[in-house]
Coordinates of C-alpha atoms in Angstrom, one line a residue:
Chain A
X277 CA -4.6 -29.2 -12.9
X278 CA -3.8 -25.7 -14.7
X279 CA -0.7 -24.1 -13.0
X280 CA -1.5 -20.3 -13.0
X281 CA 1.4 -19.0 -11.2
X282 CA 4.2 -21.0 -9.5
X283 CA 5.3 -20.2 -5.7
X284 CA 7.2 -17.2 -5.4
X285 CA 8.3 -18.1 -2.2
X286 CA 8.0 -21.4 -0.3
X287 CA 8.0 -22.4 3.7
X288 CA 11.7 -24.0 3.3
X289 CA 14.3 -22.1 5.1
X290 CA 16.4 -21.3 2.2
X291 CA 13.8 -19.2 1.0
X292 CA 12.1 -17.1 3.4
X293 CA 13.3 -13.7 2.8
X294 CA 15.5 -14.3 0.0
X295 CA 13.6 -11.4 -2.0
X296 CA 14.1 -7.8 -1.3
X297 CA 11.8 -6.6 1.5
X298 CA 8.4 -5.8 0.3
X299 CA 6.2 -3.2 2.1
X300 CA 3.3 -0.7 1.8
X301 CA 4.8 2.2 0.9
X302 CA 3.8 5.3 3.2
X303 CA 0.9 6.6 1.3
X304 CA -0.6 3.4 0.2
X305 CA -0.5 2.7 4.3
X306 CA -2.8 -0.5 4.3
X307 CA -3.1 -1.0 1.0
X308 CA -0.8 -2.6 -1.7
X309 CA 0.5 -0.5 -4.7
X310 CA 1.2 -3.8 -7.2
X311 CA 0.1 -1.7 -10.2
X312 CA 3.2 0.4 -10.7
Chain B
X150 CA 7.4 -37.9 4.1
X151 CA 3.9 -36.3 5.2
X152 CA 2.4 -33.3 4.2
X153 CA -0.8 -31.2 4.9
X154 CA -2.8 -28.2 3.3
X155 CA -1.4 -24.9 4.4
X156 CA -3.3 -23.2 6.1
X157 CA -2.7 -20.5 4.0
X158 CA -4.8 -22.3 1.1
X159 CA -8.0 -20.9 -0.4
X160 CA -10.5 -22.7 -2.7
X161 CA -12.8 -21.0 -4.5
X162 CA -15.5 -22.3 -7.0
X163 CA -15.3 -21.2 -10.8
X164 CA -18.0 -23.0 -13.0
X165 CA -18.6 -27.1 -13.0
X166 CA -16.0 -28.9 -11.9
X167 CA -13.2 -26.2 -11.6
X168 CA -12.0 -24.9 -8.7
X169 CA -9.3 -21.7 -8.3
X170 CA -6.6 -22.6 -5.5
X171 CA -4.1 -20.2 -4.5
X172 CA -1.8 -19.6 -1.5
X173 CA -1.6 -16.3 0.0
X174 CA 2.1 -17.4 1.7
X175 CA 3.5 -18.9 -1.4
X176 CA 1.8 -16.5 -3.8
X177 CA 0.8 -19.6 -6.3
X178 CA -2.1 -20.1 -8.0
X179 CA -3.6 -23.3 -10.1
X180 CA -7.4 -24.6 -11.3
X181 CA -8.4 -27.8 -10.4
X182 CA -11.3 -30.5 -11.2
X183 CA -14.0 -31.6 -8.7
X184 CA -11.8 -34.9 -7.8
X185 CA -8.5 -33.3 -6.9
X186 CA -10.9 -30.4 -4.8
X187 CA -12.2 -33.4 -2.8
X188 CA -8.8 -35.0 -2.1
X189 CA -7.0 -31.4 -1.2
X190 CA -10.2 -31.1 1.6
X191 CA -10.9 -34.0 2.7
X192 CA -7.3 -35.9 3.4
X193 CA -6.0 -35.1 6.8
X194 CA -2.5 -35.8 5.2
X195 CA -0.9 -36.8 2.1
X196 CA 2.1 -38.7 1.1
X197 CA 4.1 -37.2 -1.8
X198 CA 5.0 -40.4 -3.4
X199 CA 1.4 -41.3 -3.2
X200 CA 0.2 -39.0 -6.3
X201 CA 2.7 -36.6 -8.6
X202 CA -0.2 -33.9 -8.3
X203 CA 0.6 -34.3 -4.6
X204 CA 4.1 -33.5 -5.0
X205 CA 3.1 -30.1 -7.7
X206 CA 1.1 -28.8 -4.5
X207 CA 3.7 -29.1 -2.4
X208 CA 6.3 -27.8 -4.8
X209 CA 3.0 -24.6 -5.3
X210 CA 3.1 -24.6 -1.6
X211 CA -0.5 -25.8 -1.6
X212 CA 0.5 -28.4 0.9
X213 CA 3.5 -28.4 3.3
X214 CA 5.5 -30.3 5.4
X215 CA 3.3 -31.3 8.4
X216 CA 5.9 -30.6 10.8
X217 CA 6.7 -26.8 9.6
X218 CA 5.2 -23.8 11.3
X219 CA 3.7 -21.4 8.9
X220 CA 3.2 -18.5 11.2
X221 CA 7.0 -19.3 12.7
X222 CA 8.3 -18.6 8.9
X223 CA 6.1 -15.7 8.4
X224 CA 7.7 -13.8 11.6
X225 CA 11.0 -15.1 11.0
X226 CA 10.6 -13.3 7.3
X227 CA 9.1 -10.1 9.7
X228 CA 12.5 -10.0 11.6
X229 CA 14.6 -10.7 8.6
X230 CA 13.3 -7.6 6.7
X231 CA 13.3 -5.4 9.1
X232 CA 16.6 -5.2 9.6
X233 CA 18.3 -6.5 6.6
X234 CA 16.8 -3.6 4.8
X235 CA 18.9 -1.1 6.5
X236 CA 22.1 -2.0 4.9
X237 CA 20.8 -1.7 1.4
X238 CA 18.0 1.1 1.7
X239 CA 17.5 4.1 2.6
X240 CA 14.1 5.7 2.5
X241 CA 12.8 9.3 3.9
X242 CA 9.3 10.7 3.9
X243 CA 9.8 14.0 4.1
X244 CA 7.1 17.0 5.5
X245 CA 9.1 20.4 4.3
X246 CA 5.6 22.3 5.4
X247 CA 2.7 21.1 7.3
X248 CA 0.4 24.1 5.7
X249 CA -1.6 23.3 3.0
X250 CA -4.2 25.0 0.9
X251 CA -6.9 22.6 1.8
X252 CA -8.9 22.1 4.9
X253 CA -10.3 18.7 5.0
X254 CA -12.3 17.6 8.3
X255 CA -11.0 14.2 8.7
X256 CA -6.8 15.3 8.3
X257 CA -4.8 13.4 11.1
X258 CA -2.7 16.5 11.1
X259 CA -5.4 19.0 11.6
X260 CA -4.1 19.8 15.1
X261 CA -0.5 20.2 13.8
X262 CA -1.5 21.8 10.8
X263 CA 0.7 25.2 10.8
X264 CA 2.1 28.2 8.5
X265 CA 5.5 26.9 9.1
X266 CA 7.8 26.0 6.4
X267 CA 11.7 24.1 6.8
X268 CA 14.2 27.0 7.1
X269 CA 17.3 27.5 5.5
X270 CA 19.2 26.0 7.8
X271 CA 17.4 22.9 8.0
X272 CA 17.3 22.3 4.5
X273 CA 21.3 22.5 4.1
X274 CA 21.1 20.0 7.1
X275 CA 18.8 17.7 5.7
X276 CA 20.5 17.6 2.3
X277 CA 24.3 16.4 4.4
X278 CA 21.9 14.3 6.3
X279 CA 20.3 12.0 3.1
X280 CA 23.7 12.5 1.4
X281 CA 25.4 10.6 4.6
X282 CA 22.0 7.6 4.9
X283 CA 22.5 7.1 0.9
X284 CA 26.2 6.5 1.5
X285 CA 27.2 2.8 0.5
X286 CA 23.5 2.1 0.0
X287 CA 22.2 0.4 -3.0
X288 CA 19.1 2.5 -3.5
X289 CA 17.2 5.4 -1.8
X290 CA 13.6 6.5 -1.8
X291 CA 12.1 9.5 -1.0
X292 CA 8.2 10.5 -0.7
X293 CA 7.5 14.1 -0.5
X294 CA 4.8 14.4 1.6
X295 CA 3.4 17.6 3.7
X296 CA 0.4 19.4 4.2
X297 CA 0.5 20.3 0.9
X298 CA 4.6 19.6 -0.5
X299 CA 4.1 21.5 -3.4
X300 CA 3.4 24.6 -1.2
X301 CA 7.3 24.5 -1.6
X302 CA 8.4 23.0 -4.6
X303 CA 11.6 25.4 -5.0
X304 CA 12.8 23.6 -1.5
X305 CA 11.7 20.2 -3.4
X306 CA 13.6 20.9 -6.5
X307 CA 16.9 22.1 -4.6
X308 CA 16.9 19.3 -2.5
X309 CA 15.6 16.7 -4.9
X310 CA 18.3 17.9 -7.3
X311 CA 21.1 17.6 -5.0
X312 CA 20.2 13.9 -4.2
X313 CA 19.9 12.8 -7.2
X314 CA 23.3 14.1 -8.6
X315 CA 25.0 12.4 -5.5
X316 CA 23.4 9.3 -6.2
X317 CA 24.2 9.2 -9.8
X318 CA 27.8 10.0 -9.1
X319 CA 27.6 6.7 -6.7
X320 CA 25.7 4.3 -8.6
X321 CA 23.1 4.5 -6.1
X322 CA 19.4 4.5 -7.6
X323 CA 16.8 7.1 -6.6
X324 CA 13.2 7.2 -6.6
X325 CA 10.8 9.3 -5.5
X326 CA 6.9 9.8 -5.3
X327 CA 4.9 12.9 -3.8
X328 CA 1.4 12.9 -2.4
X329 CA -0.8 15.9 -3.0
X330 CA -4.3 17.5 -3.1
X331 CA -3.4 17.7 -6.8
X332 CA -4.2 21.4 -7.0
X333 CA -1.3 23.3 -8.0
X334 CA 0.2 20.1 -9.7
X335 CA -0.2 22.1 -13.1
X336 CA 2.7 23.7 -13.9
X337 CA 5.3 21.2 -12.4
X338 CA 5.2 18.5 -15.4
X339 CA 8.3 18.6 -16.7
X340 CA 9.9 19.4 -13.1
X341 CA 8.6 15.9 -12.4
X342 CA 10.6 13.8 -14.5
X343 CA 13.5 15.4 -13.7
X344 CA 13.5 15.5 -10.2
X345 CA 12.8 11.4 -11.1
X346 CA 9.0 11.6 -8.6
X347 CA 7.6 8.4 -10.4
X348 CA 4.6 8.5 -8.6
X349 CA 2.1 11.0 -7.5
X350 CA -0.6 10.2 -5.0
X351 CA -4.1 12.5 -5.0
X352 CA -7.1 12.1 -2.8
X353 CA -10.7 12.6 -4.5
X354 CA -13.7 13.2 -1.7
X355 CA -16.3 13.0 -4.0
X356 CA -18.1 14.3 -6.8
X357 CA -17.5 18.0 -8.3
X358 CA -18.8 20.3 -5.0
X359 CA -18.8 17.8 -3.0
X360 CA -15.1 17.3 -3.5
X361 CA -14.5 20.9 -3.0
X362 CA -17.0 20.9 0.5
X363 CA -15.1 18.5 2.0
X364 CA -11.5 19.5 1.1
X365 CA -12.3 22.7 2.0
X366 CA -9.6 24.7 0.2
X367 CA -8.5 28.0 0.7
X368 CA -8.3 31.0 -2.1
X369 CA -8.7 27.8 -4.3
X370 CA -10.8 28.7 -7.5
X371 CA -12.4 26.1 -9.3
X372 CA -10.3 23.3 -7.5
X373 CA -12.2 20.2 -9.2
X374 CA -11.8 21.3 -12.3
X375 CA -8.2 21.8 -12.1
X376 CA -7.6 19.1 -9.8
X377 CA -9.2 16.2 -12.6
X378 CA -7.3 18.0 -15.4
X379 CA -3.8 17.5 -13.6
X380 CA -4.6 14.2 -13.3
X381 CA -5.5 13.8 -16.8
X382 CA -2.2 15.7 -18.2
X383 CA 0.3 14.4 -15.9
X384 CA -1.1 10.4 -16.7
X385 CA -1.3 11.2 -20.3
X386 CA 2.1 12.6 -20.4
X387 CA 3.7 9.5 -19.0
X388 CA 3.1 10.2 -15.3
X389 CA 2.1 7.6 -13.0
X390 CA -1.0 9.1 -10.7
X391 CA -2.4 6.6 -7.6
X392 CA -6.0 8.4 -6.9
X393 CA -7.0 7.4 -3.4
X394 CA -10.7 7.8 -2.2
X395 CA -11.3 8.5 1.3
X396 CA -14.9 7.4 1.8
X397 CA -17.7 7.3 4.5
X398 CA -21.6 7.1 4.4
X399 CA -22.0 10.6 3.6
X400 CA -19.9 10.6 -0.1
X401 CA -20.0 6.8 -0.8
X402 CA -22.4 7.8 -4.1
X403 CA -20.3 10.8 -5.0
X404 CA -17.1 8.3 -5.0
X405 CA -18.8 5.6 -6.9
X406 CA -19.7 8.6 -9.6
X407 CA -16.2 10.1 -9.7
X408 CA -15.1 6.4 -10.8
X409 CA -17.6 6.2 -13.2
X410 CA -16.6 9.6 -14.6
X411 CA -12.9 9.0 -14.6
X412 CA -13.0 5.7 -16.0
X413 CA -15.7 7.0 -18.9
X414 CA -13.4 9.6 -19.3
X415 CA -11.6 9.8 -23.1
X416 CA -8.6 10.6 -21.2
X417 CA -8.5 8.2 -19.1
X418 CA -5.3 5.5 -19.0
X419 CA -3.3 3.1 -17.4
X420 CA -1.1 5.4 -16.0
X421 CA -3.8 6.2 -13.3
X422 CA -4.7 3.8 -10.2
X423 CA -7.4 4.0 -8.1
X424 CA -7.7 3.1 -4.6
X425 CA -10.6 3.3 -2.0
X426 CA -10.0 4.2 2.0
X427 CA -12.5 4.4 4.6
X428 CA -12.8 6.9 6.9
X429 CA -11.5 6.2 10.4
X430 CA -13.6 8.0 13.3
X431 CA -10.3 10.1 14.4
X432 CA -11.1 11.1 18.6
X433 CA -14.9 10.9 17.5
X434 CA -17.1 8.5 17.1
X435 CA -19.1 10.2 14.6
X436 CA -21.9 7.8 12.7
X437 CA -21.1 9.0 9.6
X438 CA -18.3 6.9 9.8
X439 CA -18.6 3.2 8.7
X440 CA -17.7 0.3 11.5
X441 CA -15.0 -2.6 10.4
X442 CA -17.9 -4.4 10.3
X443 CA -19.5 -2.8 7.9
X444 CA -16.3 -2.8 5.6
X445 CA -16.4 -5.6 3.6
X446 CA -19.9 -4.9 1.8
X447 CA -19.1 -1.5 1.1
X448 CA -15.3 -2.6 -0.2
X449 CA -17.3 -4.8 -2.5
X450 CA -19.5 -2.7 -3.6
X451 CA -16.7 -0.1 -5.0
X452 CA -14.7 -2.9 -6.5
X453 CA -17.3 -4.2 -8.2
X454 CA -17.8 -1.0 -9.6
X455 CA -14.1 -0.5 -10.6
X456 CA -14.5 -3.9 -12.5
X457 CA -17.9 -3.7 -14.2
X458 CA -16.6 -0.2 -15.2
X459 CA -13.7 -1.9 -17.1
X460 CA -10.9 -1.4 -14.6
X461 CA -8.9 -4.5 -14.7
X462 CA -9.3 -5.3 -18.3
X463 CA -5.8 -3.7 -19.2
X464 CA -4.2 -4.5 -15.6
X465 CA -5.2 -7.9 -14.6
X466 CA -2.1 -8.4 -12.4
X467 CA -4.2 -4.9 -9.8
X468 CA -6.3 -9.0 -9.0
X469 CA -3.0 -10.6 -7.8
X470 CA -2.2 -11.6 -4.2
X471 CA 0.6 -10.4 -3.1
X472 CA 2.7 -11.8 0.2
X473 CA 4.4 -8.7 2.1
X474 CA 7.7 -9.0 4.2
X475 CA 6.4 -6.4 6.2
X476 CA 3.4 -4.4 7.6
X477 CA 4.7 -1.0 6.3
X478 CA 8.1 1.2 6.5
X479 CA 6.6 2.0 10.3
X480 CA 8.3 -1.2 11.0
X481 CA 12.0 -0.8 9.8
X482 CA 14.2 2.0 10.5
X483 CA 14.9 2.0 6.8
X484 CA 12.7 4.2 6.1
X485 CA 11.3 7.1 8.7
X486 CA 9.7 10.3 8.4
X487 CA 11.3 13.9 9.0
X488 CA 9.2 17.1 9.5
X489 CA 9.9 20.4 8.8
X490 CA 12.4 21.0 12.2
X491 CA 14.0 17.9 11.3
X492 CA 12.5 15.9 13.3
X493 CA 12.6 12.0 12.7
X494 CA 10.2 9.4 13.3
X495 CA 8.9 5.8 13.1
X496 CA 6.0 6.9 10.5
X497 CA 4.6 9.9 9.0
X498 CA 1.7 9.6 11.6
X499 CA 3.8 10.8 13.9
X500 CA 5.2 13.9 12.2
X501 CA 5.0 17.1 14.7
X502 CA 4.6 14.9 17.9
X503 CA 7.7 16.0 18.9
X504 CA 7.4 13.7 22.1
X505 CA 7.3 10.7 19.5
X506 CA 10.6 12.1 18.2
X507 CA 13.4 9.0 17.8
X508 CA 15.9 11.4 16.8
X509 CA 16.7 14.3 14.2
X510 CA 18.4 15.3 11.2
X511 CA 21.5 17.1 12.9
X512 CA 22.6 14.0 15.2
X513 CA 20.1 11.4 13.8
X514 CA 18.6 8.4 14.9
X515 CA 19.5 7.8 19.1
X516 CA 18.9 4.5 19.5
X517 CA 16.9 3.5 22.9
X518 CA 15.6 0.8 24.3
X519 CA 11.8 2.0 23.3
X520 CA 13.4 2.1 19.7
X521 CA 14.0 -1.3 19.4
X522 CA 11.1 -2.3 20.9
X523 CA 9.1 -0.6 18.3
X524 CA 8.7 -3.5 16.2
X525 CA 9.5 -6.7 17.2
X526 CA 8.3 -8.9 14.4
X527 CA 5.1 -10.1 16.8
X528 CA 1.5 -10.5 15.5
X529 CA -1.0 -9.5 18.2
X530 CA -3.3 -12.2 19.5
X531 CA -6.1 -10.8 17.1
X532 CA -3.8 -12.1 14.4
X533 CA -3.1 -15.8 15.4
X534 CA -5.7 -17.1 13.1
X535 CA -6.1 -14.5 10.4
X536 CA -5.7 -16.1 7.0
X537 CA -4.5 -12.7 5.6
X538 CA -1.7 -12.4 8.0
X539 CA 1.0 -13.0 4.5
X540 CA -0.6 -10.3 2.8
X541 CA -0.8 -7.7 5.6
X542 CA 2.4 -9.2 8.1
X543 CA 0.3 -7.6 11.0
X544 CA -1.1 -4.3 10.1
X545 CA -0.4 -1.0 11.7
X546 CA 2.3 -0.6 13.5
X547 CA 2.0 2.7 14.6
X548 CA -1.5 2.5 15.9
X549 CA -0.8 -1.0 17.7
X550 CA 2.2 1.0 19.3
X551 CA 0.2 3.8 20.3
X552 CA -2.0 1.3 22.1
X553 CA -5.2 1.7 19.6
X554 CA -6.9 -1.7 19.4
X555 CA -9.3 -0.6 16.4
X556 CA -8.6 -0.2 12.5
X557 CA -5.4 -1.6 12.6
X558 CA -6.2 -4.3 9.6
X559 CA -5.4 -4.2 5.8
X560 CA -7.7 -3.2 3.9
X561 CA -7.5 -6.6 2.3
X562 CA -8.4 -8.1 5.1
X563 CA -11.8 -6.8 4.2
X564 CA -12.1 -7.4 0.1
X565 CA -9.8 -10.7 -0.7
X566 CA -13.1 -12.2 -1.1
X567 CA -14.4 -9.6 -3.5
X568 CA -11.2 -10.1 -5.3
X569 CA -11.6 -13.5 -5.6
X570 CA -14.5 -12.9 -7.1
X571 CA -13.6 -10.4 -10.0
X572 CA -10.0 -13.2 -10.4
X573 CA -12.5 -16.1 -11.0
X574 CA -14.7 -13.7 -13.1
X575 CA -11.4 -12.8 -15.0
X576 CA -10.1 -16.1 -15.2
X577 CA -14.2 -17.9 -16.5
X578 CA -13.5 -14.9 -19.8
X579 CA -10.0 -15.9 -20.2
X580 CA -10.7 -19.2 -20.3
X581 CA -14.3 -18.9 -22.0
X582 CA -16.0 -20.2 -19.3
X583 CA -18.8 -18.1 -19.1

């Protein structure tokens, strides 16, 4: 196995929302704006 | 201790005996042989001890404990956010005009759409009113958003420039974007930086006269012309432009040749994005319009395009999947939208509804009972077995709210498995496995 990326977030309590809220911003309703 | 796939897991094939796996909750991605693809599918459960690569997928969130509910942490993340980011944030989109120089068919606002710009008086409001949100907050965001904004860029400015200063004298950071037709973009360059708008959003129709047909501007000479060369300038001057293209049947070749043309284009950079957005039949059911179902083939089609047309060679992260907290700022009172009264509410869908109103800029927010229920973290049934559910949290909020049972979904609902694709065509050059 080749480990691409490593789990930014996991299903254990401690670390569900840890991270700053991420969410579309308004005029990318719908779709994700990753690239800047 | 026993632990199962999650259900949030996806396989997908790269060349002899390699497989891709990645996790659209835990956001982690691996290859693996034939061998360990037939164990990950095929064992009901696993036992961590059993196999160290057993205990990497758990720790890649490949697996998890058999006894957790994934959609229980998923909403428990929803509620979390949507809250928490109210102490820290504060985000406006703000509509100082709803004119605009263009007249396109398809605008949600078209039966708002009015000569009326924010007085005066509501501008010296609005500035107390984002100087007393920003207070104690760690950061604040603000999209300029219209009609056309840049109708009143002097408003823009004053405001802007008031913000700014009070946020630099509080060590509170500031960001703004703007979204326009891209028209009278021009002469605002250097305005741009200052007044810190790090991203610009523009919407392309189609091809040259098409472009101009369907935007139907007003005393707008040469508006495709002008339009690209913005783009151009403000990218190549540091600028970051998103380009979104709002398709149906009826321009779908005039977008796929505006791509090519951009992206052929000796000024074309990394500073530009491009994004593509069907048409939604608005109050008609027009058949120019394509149907959900007809979504995904289409989506392919233009991503494919973007990545034969050597898109993603300089931005491979644009492949990544990327696990959202929440649907959208519809869902947090963090962020709302204010129109050019003063208005405030849930999302800039809503701007002008005055009857949708949760509140306004000289006494703020009231909070009611039908405010909170707004959002309540809940996926619709429609939702329960989505696989994308961590990369959209639920779609629209707004529609779902306003009882609309139709083209609520993300639009990656409708191309993660053209994006596998072009990752696993990616990944087979990276790793020369063509």
């Amino acid at each position: 196995m080749i480990v691409l990326k490593k789990a930014e977030n996991t299903s254990k309590m401690e670390n569900i929302a840890k991270d700053e809220p991420r969410y579309s911003c308004h005029h990318h309703c719908h779709e994700h704006c990753h690239e800047h | 201790m026993r632990i199962v796939k999650s259900k949030y897991t996806r396989i997908v094939y790269v060349a002899d005996d390699i497989w891709f796996v990645h996790n659209l909750a835990s956001g982690a991605e691996c290859l693996i042989n034939g061998k360990e693809k037939g164990a990950l599918e095929k064992k009901d459960f696993f036992q961590a001890e059993q196999d160290p690569i057993y205990q990497e997928w758990y720790d890649l969130g490949i697996l998890v404990d058999e006894d957790i509910d994934e959609d229980a942490c998923l909403e428990l993340e929803r509620k979390i956010s949507t809250y928490s980011s109210i102490r820290d944030q504060f985000g406006m989109v703000i509509a100082p005009t709803m004119d605009c120089n263009a007249r396109c068919f398809y605008c949600y606002e078209n039966d708002t759409r009015a000569h009326c710009y924010m007085d005066s008086a509501t501008e010296k409001t609005l500035i107390e009113y984002l100087r007393k949100m920003a207070t104690g907050k760690k950061k604040v965001f603000i999209s300029w958003f219209g009609g056309e904004p840049l109708l009143c860029f002097d408003l823009i400015q004053r405001v802007s420039e008031k913000i700014i200063a009070f946020c630099d004298d509080n060590n509170i950071a500031y960001e703004a974007e703007l979204t326009t037709n891209g028209f009278y973009l021009g002469k605002h360059q250097e305005a741009f930086r200052q007044l810190r708008i790090s991203d610009t959003q523009i919407t392309l129709d189609g091809f040259e006269a098409e472009h101009e047909r369907r935007k139907n501007y007003r005393d707008c000479e040469n508006a495709w012309n002008i339009t690209i060369d913005n783009i151009f300038t403000f990218s190549s001057n540091g600028h970051h432009i998103t380009i979104r293209m709002n398709f149906d049947r009826s321009n779908i070749e005039g977008i796929m040749q505006t791509t090519k043309m951009l992206l052929n284009d000796s000024r074309w950079n990394k500073n530009i994005s491009i994004y593509y957005y069907p048409l939604e039949p608005v109050g008609c059911h027009s058949s120019v319009y394509y149907t959900e179902s007809e979504y995904e083939a289409v989506m392919e089609n233009l991503y494919m395009n973007l990545y034969e047309n050597g898109y993603y060679d300089d931005r491979p992260d644009a492949l990544g999947f990327y696990k959202m907290s929440l649907p959208c700022y519809g869902a947090t009172l963090g962020t709302t939208a204010v129109d050019y009264k003063g208005n405030i509410y849930h999302c800039q869908h809503l701007l002008c509804h005055e009857e949708m109103a949760i509140g306004n800029i000289q006494s703020g927010i009231k909070v009611t009972s039908d405010v909170l229920k707004w959002y309540d973290g809940k996926l619709s049934d429609t939702c329960k077995d989505c696989q994308i559910v961590p990369l959209c949290q639920g779609g629209c909020v707004t529609k779902r709210n306003l009882g609309q049972e139709c083209y609520l979904c993300h639009m990656l609902k409708y191309r993660i498995d053209s994006q596998e694709k072009m990752k696993v065509m990616l990944l087979k050059r990276q790793y020369n496995l063509i």
